Short mmCIF file of C-alpha atoms and ligand atoms in Angstrom, two decimals:
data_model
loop_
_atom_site.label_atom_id
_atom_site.label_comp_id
_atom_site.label_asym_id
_atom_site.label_seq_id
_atom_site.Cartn_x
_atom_site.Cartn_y
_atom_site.Cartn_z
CA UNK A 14 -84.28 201.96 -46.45
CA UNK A 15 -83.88 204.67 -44.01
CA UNK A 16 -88.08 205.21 -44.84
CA UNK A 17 -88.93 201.52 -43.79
CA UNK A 18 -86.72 201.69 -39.95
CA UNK A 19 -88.19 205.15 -39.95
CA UNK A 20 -91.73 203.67 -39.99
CA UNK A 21 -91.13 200.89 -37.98
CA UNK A 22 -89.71 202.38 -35.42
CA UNK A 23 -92.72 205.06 -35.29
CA UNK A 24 -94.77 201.34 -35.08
CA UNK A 25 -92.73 200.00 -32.57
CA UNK A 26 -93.16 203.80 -30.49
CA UNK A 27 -96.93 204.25 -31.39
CA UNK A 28 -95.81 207.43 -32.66
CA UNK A 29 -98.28 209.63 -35.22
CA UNK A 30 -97.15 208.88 -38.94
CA UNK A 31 -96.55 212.45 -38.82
CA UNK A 32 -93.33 211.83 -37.28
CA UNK A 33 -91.96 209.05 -39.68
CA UNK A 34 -90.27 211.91 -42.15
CA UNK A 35 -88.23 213.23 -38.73
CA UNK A 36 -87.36 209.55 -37.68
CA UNK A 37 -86.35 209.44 -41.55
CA UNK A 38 -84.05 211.55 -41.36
CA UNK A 39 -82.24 210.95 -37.98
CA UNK A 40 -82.17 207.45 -39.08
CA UNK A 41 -80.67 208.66 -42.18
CA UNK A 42 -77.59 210.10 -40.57
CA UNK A 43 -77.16 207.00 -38.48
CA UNK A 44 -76.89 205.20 -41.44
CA UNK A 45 -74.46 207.00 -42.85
CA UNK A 46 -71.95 206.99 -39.32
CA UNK A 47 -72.59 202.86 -39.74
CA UNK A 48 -71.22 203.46 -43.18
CA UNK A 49 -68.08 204.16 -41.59
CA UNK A 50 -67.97 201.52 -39.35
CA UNK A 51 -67.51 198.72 -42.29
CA UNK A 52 -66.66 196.03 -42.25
CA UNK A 53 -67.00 195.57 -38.43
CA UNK A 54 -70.73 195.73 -39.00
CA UNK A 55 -72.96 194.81 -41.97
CA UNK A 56 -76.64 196.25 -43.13
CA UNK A 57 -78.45 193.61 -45.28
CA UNK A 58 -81.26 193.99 -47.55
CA UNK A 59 -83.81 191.47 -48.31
CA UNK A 60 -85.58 192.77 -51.94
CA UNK A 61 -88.47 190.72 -53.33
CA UNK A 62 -89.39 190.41 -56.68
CA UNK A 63 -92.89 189.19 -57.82
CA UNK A 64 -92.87 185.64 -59.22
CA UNK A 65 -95.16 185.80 -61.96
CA UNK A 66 -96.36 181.63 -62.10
CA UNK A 67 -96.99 180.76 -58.51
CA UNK A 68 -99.43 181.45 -56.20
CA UNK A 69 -100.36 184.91 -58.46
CA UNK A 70 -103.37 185.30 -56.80
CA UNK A 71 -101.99 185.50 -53.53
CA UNK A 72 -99.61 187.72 -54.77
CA UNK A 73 -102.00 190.53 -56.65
CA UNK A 74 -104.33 191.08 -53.35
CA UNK A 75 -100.97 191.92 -51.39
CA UNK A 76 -99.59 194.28 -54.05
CA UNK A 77 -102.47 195.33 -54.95
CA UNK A 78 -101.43 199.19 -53.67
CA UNK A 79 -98.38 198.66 -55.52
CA UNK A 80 -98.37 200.08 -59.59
CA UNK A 81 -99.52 197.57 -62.32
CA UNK A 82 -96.54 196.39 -63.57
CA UNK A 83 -95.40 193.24 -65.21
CA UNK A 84 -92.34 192.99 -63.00
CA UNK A 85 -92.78 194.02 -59.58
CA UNK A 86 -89.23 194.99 -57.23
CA UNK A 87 -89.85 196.14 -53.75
CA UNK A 88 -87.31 196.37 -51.02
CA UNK A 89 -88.63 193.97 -48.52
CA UNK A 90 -86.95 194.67 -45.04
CA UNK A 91 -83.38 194.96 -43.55
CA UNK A 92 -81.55 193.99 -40.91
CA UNK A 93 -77.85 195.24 -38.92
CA UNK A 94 -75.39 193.05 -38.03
CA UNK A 95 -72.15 193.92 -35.75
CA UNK A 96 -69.57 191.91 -35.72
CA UNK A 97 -67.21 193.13 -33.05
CA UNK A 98 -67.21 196.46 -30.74
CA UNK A 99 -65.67 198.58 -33.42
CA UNK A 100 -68.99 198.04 -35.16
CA UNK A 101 -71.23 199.26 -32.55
CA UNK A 102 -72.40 203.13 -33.14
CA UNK A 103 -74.13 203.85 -30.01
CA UNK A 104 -74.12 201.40 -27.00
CA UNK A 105 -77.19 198.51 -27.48
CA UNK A 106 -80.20 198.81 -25.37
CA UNK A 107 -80.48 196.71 -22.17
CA UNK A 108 -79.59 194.25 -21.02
CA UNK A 109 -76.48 194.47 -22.58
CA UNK A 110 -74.87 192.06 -25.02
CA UNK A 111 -71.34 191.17 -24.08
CA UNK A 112 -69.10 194.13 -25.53
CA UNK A 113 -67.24 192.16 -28.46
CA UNK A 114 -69.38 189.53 -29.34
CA UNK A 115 -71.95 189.75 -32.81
CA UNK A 116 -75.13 191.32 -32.44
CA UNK A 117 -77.69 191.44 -34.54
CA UNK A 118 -80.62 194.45 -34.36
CA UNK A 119 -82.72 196.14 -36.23
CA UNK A 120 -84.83 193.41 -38.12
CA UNK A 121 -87.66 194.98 -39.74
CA UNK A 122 -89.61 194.11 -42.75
CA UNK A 123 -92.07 196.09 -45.09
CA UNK A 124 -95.77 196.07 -43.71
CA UNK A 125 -96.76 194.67 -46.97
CA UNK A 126 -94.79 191.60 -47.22
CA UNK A 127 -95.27 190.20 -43.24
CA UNK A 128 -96.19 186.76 -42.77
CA UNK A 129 -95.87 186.23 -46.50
CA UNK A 130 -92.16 184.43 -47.59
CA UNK A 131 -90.75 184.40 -43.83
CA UNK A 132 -88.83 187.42 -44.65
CA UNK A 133 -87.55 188.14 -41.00
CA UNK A 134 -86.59 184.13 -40.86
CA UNK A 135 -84.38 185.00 -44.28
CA UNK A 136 -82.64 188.13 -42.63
CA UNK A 137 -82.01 186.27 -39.85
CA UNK A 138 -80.49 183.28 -41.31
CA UNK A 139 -78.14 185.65 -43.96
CA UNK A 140 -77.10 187.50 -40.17
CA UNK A 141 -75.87 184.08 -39.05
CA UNK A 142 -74.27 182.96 -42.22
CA UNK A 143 -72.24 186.34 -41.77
CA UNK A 144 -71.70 186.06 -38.82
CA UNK A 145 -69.86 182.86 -39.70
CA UNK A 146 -67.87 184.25 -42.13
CA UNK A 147 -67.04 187.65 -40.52
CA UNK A 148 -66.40 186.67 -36.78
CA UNK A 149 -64.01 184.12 -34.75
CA UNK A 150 -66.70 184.36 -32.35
CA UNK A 151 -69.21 181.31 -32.45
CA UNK A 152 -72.45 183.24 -30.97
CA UNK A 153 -74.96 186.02 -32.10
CA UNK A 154 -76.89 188.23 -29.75
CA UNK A 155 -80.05 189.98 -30.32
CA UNK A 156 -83.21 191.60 -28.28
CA UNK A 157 -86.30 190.66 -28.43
CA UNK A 158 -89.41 192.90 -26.76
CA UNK A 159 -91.08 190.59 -24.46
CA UNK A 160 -94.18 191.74 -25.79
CA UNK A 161 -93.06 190.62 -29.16
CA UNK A 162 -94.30 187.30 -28.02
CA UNK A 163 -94.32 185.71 -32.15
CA UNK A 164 -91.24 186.35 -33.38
CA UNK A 165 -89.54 185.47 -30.04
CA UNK A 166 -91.29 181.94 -30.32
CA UNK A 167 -89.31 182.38 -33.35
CA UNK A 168 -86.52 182.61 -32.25
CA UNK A 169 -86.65 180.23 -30.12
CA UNK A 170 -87.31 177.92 -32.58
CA UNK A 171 -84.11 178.85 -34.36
CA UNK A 172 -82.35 178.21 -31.32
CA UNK A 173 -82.09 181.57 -29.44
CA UNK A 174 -82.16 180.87 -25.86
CA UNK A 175 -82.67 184.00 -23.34
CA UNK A 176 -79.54 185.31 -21.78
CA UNK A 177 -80.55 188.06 -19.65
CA UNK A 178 -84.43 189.65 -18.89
CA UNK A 179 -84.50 193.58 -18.27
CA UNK A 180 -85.39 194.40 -14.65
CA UNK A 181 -89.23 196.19 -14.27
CA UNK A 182 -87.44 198.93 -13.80
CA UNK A 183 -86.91 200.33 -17.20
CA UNK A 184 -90.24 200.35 -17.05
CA UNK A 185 -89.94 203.38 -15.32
CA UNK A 186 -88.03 205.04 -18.44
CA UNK A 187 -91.34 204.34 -20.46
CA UNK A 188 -89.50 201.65 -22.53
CA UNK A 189 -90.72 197.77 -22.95
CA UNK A 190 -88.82 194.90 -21.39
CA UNK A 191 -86.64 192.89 -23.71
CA UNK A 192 -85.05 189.44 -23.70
CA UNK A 193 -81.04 189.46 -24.26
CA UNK A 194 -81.21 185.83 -26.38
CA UNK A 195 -78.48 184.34 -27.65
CA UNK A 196 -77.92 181.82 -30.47
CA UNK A 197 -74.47 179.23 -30.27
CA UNK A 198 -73.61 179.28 -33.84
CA UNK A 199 -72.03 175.93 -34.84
CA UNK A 200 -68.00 175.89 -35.64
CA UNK A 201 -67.45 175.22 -38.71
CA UNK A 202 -64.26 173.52 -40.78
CA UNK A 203 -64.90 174.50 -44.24
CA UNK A 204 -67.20 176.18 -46.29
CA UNK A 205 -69.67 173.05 -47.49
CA UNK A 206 -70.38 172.72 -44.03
CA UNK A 207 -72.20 175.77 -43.94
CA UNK A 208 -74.51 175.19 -46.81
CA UNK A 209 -75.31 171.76 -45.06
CA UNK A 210 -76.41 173.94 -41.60
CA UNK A 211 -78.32 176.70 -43.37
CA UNK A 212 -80.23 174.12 -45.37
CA UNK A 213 -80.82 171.77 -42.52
CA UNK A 214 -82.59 174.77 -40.80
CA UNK A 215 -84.75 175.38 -43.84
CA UNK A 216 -86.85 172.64 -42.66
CA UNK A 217 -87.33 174.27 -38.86
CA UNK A 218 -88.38 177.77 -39.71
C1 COA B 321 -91.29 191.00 -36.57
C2 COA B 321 -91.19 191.05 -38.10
C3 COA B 321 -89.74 191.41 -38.50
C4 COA B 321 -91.60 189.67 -38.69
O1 COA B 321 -91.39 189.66 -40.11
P1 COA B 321 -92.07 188.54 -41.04
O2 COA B 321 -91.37 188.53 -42.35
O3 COA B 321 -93.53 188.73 -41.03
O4 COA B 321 -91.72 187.22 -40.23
P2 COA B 321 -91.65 185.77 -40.87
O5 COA B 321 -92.76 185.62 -41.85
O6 COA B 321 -90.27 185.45 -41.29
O7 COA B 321 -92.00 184.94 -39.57
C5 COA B 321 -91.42 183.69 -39.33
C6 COA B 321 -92.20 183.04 -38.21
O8 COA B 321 -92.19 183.85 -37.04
C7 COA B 321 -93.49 183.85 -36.42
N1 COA B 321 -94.07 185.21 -36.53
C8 COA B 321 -93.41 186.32 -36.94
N2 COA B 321 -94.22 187.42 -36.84
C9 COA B 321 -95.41 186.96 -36.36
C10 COA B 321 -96.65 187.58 -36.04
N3 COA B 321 -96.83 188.90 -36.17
N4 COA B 321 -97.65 186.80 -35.59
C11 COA B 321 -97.51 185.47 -35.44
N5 COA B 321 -96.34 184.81 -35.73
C12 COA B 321 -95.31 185.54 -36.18
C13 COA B 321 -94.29 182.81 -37.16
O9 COA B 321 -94.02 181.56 -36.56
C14 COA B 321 -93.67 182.86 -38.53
O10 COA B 321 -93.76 181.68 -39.30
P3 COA B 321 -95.12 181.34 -40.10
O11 COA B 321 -95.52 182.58 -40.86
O12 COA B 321 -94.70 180.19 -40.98
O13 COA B 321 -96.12 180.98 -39.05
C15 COA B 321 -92.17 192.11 -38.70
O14 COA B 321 -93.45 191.88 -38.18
C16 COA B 321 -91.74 193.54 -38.39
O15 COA B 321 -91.00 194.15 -39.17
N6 COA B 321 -92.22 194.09 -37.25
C17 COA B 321 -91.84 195.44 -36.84
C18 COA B 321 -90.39 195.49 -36.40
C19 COA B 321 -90.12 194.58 -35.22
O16 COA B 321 -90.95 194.35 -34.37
N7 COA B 321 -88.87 194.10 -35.20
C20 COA B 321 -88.34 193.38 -34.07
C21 COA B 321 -88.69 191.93 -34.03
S1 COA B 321 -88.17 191.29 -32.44
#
């Protein structure tokens, strides 16, 4: 896992492959100081496993760099959710959520398997299921590039609405601007309620 955020985050930096085995590593220590930090924060994992019947051809031209195998497992991306302050390792980028509320960061999914089984949309939808169950609080924070102009229509679409917009200035620190969005998660009274809102947003991905 710590390989996959290493290479996305060389992606996301337009930094030489070269550098993904450093990244690997310092991301590698960082997970472990998270590890610590349970269960105020969460690190999911979305594996996907090759369904042999359906849509096979699609299937066999994606994983087609992956070994023949009857069976194929692959870990298919991750995600980090905190639930309160005590979860946060080092302070989130700008602009900043509010200090004890969920945030979610961190979404990245395997080259391979992008705009295949709406991967990201999965994480995302686990994060606010957890979020549900973990935290009093009834809203989830996350940043969003604004050059990352897909998934943030995706968010949108899940009902993230933008909080706060990073001045031009960080510009000046050689980083992107990012959108603060936020999502209102809906209160629930029991359990069955929250199969009925993760299934009613099945149909809005
Ligand atoms: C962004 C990222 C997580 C998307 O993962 P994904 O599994 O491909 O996303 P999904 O298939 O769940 O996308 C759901 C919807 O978001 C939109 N979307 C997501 N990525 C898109 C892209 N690159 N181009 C166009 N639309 C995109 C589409 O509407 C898509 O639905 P559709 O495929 O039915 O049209 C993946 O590209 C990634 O890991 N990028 C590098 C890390 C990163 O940028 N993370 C931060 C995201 S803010």
């Amino acid at each position: 896992m710590a390989w996959l955020l290493a290479e996305s985050f060389a992606e996301l930096m337009l930094l030489p492959s070269r550098y993904v085995s450093v990244l690997g590593y310092l991301v590698k220590q960082y997970l472990f100081e998270k590890m610590e930090l349970l269960p105020n924060t969460a690190t999911l994992i979305a594996f996907y496993k090759r369904r042999k019947e359906e849509g096979k051809e699609e299937e066999e031209e994606r994983l087609e760099e992956v070994e023949e195998e009857d069976e194929v497992e692959l870990l298919a991306g991750t995600v980090e959710v905190c639930f309160n302050k005590k979860g946060v390792v080092a302070s989130p980028p700008t602009p900043t959520p509010p200090k004890n509320s969920p945030y979610v960061s961190n979404i990245v999914v395997k080259k391979l398997l992008r705009r295949f089984r709406g991967i990201e949309w999965h994480l995302l939808k686990a994060s606010e299921e957890l979020i549900l169950h973990m935290s009093s609080s009834r809203e989830g924070y996350l940043h969003c590039r604004m050059i990352d102009t897909a998934p943030f229509n995706m968010y949108k679409k899940s009902g993230y609405d933008i909080v706060k917009i990073d001045t031009i200035l960080v510009l000046l620190l050689l980083q992107r601007r990012k959108h603060l969005i936020c999502k209102k998660l809906p209160v629930l009274t029991n359990f069955s309620e929250l199969d009925t809102f993760c299934s009613q947003e099945e149909l809005t991905p």
